[in-house]
GROMACS .gro file of C-alpha atoms in nm:
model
  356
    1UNK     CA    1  -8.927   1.437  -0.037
    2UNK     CA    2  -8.902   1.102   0.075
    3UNK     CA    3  -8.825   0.797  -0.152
    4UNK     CA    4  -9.120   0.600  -0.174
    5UNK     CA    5  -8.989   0.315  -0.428
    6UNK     CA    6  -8.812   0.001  -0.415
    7UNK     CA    7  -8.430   0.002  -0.313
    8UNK     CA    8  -8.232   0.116  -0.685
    9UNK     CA    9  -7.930  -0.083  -0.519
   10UNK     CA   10  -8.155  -0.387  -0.541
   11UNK     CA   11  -8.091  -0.631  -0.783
   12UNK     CA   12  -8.447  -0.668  -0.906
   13UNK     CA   13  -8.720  -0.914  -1.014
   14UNK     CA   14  -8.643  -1.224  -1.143
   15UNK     CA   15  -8.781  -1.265  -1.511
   16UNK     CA   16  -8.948  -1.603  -1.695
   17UNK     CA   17  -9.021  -1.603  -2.043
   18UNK     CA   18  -9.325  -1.762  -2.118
   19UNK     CA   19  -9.562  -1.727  -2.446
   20UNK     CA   20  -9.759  -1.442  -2.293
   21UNK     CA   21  -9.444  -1.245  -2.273
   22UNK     CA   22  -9.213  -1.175  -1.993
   23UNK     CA   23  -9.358  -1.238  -1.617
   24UNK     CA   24  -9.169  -1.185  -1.326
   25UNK     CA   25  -9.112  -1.472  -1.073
   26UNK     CA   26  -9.286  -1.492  -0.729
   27UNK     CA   27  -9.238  -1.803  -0.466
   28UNK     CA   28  -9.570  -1.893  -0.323
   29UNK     CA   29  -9.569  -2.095   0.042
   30UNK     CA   30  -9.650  -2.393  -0.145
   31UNK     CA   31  -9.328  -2.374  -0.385
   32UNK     CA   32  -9.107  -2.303  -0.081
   33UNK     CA   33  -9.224  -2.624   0.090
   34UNK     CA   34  -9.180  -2.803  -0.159
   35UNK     CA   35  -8.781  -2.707  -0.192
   36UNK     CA   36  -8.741  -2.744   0.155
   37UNK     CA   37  -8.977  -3.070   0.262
   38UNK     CA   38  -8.606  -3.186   0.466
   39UNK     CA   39  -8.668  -2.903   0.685
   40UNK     CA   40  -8.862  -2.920   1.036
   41UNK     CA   41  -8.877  -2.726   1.340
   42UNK     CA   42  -8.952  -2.963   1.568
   43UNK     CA   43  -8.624  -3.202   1.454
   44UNK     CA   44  -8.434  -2.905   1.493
   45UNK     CA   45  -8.520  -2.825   1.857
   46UNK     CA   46  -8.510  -3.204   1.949
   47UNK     CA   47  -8.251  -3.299   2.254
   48UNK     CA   48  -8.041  -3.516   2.019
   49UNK     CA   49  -7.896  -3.215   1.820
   50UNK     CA   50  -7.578  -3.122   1.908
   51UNK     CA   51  -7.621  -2.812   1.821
   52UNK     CA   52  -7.645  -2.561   2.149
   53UNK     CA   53  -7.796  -2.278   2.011
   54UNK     CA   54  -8.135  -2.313   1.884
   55UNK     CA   55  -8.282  -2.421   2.233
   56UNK     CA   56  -8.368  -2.057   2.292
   57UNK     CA   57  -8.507  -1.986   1.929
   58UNK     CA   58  -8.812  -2.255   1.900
   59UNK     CA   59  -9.026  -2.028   1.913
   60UNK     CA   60  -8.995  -1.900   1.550
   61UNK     CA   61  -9.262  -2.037   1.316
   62UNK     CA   62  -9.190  -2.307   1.043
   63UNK     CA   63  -9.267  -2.083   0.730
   64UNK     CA   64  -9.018  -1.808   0.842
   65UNK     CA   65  -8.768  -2.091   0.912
   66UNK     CA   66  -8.833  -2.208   0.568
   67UNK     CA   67  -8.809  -1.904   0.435
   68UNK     CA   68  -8.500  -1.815   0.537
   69UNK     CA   69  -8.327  -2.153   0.481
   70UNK     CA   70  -8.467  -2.072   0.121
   71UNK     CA   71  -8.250  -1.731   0.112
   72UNK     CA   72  -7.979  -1.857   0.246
   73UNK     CA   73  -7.904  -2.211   0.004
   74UNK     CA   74  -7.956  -1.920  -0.309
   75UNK     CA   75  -7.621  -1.874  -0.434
   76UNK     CA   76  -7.462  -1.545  -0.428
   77UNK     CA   77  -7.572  -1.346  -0.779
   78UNK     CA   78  -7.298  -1.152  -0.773
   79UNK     CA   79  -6.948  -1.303  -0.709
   80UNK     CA   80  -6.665  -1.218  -0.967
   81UNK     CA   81  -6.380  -1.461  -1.043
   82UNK     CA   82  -6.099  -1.245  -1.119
   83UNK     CA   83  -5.764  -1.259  -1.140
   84UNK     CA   84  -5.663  -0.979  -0.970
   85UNK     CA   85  -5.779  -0.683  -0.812
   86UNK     CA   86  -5.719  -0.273  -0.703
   87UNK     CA   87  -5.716  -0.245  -0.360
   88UNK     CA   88  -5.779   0.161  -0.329
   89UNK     CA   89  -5.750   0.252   0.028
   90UNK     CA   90  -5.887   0.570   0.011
   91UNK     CA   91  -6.129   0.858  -0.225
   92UNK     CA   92  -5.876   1.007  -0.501
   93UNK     CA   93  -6.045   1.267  -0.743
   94UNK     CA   94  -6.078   0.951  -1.038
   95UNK     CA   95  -6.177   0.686  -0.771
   96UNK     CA   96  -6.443   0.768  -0.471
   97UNK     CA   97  -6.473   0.505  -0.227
   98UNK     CA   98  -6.253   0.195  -0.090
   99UNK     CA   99  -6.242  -0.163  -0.162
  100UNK     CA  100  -6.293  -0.374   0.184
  101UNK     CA  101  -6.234  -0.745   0.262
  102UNK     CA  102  -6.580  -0.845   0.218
  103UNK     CA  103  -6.489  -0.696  -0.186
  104UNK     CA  104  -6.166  -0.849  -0.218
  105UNK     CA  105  -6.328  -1.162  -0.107
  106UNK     CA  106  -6.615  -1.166  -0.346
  107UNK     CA  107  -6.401  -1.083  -0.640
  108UNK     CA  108  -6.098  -1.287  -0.610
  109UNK     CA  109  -6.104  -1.626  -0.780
  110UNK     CA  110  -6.120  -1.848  -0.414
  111UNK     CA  111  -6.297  -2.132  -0.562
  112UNK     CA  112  -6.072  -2.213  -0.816
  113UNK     CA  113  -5.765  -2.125  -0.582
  114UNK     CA  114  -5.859  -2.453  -0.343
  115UNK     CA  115  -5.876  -2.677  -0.658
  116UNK     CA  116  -5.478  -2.596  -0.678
  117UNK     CA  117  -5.318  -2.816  -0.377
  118UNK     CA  118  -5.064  -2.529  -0.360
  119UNK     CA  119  -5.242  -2.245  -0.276
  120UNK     CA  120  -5.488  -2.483  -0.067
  121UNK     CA  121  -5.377  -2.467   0.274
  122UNK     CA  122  -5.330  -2.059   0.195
  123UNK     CA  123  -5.666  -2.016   0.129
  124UNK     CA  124  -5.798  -2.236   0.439
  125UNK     CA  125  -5.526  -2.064   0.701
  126UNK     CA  126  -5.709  -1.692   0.522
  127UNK     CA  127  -6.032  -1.864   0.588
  128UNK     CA  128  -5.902  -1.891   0.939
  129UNK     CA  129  -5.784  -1.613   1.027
  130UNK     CA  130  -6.113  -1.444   0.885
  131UNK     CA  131  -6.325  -1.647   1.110
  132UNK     CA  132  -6.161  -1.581   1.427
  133UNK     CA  133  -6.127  -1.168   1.367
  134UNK     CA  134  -6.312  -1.067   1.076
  135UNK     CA  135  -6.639  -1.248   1.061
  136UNK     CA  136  -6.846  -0.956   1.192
  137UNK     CA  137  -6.713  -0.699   0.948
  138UNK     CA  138  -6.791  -0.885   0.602
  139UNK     CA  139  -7.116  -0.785   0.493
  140UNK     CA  140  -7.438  -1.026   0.392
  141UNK     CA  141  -7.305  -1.130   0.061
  142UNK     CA  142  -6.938  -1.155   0.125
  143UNK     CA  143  -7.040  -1.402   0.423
  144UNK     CA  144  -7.287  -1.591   0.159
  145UNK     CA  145  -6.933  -1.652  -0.006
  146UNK     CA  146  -6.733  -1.716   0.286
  147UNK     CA  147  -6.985  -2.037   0.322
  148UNK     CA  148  -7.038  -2.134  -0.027
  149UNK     CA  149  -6.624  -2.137  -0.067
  150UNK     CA  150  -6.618  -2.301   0.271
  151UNK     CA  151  -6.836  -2.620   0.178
  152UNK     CA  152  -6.613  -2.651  -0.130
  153UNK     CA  153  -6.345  -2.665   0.096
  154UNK     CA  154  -6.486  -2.964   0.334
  155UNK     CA  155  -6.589  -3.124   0.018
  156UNK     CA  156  -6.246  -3.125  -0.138
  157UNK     CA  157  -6.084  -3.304   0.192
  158UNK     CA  158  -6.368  -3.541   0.177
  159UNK     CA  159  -6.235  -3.632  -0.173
  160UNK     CA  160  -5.886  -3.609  -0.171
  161UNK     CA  161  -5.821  -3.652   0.230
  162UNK     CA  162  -5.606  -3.356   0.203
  163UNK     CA  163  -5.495  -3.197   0.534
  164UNK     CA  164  -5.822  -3.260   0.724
  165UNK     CA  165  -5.617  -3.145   1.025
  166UNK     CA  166  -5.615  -2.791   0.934
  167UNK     CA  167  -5.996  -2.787   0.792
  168UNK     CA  168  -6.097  -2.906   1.145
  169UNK     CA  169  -5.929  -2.624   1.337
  170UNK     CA  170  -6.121  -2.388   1.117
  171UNK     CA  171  -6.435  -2.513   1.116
  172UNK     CA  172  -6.353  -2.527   1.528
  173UNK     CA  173  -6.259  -2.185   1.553
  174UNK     CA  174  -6.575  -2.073   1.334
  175UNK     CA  175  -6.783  -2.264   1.568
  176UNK     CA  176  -6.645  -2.065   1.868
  177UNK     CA  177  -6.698  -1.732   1.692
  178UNK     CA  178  -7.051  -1.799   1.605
  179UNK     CA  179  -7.142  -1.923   1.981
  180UNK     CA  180  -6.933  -1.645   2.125
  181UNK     CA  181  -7.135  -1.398   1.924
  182UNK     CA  182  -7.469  -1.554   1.959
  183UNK     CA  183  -7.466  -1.606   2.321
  184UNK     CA  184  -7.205  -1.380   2.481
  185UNK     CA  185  -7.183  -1.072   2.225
  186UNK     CA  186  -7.551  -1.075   2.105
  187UNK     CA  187  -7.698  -1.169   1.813
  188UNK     CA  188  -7.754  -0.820   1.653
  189UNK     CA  189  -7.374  -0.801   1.561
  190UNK     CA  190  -7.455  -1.067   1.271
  191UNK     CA  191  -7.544  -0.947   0.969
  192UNK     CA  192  -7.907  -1.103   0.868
  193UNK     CA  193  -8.167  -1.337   1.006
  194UNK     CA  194  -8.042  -1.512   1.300
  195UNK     CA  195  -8.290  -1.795   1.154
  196UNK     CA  196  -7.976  -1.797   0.867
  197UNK     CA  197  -7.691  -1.839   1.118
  198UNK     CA  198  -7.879  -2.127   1.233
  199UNK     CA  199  -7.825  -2.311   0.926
  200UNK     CA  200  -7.524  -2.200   0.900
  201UNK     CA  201  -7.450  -2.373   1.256
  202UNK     CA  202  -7.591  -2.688   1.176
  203UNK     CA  203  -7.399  -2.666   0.813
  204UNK     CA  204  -7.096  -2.698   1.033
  205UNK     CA  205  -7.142  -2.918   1.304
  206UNK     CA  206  -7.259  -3.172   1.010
  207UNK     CA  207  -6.945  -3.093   0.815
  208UNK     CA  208  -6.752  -3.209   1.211
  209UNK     CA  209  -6.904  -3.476   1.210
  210UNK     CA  210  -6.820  -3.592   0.852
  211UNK     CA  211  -6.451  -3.512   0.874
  212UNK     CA  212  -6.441  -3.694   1.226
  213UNK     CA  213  -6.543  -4.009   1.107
  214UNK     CA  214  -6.322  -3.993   0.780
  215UNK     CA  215  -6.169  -4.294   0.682
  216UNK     CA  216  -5.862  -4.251   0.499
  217UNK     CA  217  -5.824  -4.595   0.262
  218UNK     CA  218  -5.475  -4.771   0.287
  219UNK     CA  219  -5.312  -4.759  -0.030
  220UNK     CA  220  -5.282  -5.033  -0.252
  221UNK     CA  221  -5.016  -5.069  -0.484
  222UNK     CA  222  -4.717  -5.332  -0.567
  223UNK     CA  223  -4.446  -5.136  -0.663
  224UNK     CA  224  -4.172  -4.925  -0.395
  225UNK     CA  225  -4.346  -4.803  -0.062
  226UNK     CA  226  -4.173  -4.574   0.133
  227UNK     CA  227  -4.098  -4.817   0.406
  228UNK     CA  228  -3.907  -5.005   0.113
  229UNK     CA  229  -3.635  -4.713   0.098
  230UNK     CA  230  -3.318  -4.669   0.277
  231UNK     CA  231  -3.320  -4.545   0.604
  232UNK     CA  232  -3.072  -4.250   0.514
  233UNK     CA  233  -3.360  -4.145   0.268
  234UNK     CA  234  -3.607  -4.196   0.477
  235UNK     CA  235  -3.432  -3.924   0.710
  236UNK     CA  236  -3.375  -3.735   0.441
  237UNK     CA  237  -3.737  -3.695   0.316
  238UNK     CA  238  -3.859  -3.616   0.779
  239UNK     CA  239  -3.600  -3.355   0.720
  240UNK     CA  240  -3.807  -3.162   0.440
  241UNK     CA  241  -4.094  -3.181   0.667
  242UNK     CA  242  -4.205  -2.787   0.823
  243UNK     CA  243  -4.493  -2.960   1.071
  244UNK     CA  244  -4.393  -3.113   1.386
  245UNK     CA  245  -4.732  -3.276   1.380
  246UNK     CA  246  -4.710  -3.460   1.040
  247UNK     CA  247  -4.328  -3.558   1.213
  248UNK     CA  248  -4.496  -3.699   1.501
  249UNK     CA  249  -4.793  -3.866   1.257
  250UNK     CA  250  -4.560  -4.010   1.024
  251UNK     CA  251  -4.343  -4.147   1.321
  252UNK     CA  252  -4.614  -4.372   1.445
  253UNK     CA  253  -4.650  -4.569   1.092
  254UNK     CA  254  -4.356  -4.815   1.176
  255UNK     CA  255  -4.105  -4.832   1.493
  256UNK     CA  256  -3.815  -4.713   1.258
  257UNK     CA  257  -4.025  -4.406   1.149
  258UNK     CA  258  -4.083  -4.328   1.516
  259UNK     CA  259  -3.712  -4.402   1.620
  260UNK     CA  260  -3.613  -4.134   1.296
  261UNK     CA  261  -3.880  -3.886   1.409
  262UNK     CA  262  -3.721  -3.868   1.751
  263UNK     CA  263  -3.381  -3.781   1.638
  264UNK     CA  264  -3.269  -3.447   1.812
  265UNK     CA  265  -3.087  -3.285   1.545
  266UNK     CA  266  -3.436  -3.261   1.359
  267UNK     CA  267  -3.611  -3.137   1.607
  268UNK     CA  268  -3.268  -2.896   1.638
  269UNK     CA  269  -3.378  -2.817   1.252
  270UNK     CA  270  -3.722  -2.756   1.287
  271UNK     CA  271  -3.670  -2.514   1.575
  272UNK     CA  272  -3.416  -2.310   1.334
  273UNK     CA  273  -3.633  -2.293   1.098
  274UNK     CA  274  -3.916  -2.157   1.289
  275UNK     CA  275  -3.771  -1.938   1.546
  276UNK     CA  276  -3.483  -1.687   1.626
  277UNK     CA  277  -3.175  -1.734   1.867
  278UNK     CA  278  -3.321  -1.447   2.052
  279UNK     CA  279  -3.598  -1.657   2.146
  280UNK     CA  280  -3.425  -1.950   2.221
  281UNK     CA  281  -3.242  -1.781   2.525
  282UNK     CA  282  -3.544  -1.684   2.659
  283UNK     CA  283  -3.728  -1.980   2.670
  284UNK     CA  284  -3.399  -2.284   2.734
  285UNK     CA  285  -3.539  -2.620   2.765
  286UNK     CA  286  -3.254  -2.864   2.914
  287UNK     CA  287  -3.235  -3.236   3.006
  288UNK     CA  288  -3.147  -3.352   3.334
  289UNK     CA  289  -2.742  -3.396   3.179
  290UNK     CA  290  -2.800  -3.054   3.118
  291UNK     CA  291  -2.878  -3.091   2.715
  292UNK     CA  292  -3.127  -2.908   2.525
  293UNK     CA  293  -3.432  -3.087   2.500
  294UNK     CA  294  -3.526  -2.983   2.127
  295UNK     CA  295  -3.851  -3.142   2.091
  296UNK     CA  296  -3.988  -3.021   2.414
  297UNK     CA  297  -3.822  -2.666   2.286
  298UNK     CA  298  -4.010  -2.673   2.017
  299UNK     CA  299  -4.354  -2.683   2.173
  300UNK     CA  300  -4.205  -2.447   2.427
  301UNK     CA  301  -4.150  -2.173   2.186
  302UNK     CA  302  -4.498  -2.232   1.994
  303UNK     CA  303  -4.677  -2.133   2.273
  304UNK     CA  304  -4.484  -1.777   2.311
  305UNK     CA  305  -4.444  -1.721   1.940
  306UNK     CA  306  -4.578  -1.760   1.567
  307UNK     CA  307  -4.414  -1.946   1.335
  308UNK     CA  308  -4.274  -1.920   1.007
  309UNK     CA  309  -4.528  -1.970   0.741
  310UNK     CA  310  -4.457  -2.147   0.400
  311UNK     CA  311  -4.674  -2.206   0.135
  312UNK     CA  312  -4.665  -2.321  -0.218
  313UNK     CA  313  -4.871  -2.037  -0.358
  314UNK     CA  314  -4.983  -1.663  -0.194
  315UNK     CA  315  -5.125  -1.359  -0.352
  316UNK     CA  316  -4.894  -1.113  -0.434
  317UNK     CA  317  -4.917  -0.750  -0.365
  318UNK     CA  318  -4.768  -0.527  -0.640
  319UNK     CA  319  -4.640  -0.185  -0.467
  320UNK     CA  320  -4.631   0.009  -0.814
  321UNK     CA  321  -5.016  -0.006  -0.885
  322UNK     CA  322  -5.165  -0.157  -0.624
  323UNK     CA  323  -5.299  -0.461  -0.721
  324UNK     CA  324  -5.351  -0.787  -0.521
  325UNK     CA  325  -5.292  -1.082  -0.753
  326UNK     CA  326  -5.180  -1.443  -0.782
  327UNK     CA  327  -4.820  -1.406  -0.977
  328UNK     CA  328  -4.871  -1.653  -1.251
  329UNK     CA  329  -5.168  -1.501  -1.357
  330UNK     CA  330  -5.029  -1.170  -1.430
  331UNK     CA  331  -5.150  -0.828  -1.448
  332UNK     CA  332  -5.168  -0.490  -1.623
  333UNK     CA  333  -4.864  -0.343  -1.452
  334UNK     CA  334  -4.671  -0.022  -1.591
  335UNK     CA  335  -4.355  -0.023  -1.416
  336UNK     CA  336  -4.030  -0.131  -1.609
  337UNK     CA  337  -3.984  -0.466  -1.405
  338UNK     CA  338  -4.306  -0.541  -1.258
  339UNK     CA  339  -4.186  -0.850  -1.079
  340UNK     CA  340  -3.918  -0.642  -0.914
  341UNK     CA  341  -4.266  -0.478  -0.754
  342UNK     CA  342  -4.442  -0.780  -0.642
  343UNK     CA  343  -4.466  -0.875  -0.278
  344UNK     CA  344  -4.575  -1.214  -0.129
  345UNK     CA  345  -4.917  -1.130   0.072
  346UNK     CA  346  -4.932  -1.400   0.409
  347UNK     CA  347  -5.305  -1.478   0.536
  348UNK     CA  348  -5.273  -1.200   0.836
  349UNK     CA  349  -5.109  -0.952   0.609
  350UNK     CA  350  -5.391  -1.000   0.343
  351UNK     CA  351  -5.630  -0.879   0.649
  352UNK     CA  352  -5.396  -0.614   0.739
  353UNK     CA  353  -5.476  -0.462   0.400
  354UNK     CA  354  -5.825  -0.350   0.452
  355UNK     CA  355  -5.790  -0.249   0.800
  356UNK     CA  356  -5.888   0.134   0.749
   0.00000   0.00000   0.00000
């Protein structure tokens, strides 16, 4: 007998008290213009948008553009902000079903986690990662979140100025994903109205824009600068540094920050760090006196290789129970020393876990 009723995996009316009684909520045209005035078609398929993809796609009417712009600015209902979660990778006889990154991503506490400068650049290299591999397999809510988290994210450097470097390589790489899928793929791999992507598209090339023409403010203050310490400490502090690129940033500040960021031996350091000896023989950079040329080493070996990640926060994986979790906020764990079971979780490996 077929099932002639609404959806029961729907999540329903929406409900307004009034003095009458209860009376569910519809949006007439009218209402929806009114919420969306900033919206029109014809600014969208003008010449001076940057965006490349809506050239082919003027011929959608205004009230379905509305619409949809609408739908997709309503925040997700029904994102969780836990602490932790159980990733089950399979049906058991007590638990049917399997949690998948889409899940994970929903119900883990991301908002909060990019408030916390060490678990920041974690969160945006995940964000990454999931833009360049995963996009297609999150489903309509989980990428409602992706975005919602990811305009939090641009916000936040916008604010702070912190690391707008690697916020512009994602929002780059989720740019090329979109316009590889819209135009190469096909647009029936996204999930939703391809009226939504649009604003989605223009969502980013604004957020470009604003991080291009960010103006960091020179600091004012009258006590110590760094420029005012010793040169020895100076050293000291380029020698903590993991990114060649905030090296090579900091040494153009003054012509002794450039002189120290040119030193060899921490070049020597930061290919160590990075990389094996293994790879080092494979890939020998030398001078014309026959030295090795660290620097250009470095960059040698970054195009063959990945390096080593650091972080100040990850998730944690714990391998008695199951559970993905960041460590200081605990979890119900029944083995005798649960932190002998916890294992840090990287970006890629986090992705690895809901591979089925």
């Amino acid at each position: 007998m077929p099932f002639l009723g609404k959806d029961w995996r729907s999540p329903g009316l929406s409900w307004t008290k009034t003095e009458q009684g209860w009376k569910s909520t519809v949006f007439y045209g009218h209402e929806l213009e009114d919420n969306n005035r900033e919206i029109d078609l014809t600014e969208l398929c003008s010449d001076n948008k940057e965006n490349l993809f809506v050239g082919d796609l003027c011929e959608l009417t205004t009230t379905k553009r509305k619409k949809d712009f609408y739908n997709n600015n309503t925040k997700s209902q029904f994102i969780f902000s836990d602490k932790w979660i159980y990733v089950h990778r399979g049906s058991t006889k007590e638990r049917h079903g399997y949690c998948t990154l889409g899940e994970a991503l929903n119900r883990l506490d991301f908002s909060s986690a990019i408030q916390d400068l060490r678990r920041f650049n974690y969160v945006a290299k995940l964000f990454q990662l999931i833009a360049r591999y995963q996009l297609r397999s999150l489903s309509g809510a989980a990428q409602k979140n992706y975005f919602n988290i990811l305009e939090k994210i641009v916000r936040k450097v916008l604010e702070d100025h912190y690391n707008p470097r690697l916020v512009k390589e994602l929002l780059q790489d989720l740019s090329m994903t979109l316009h590889n899928l819209t135009v190469h793929v096909g647009r029936s791999v996204l999930v939703g109205n391809i009226n939504i992507w649009l604003c989605r598209l223009e969502n980013i090339i604004k957020w470009q824009q604003q991080l291009n023409s960010l103006q960091i403010p020179k600091q004012m203050s009258n006590g110590m600068s760094f420029n005012d310490l010793p040169i020895y400490m100076q050293n000291h502090i380029l020698y903590k540094f993991s990114d060649a690129y905030d090296i090579i940033n900091l040494g153009k500040a003054t012509p002794t920050l450039h002189i120290l960021s040119e030193d060899p031996m921490l070049w020597k350091r930061l290919c160590h760090f990075h990389f094996s000896d293994k790879q080092f023989c494979r890939n020998l950079v030398l001078t014309t006196s026959d030295n090795v040329d660290w620097k250009l080493m470095y960059f040698t070996l970054q195009k063959h290789y990945p390096m080593k990640e650091q972080y100040g926060d990850t998730l944690h994986f714990c391998k008695h129970c199951s559970i993905l979790l960041w460590k200081d906020c605990g979890h119900p764990c029944t083995a005798n020393d649960p932190d002998s079971c916890l294992m840090p979780i990287s970006p890629q490996h986090f992705i690895d876990l809901f591979k089925f």
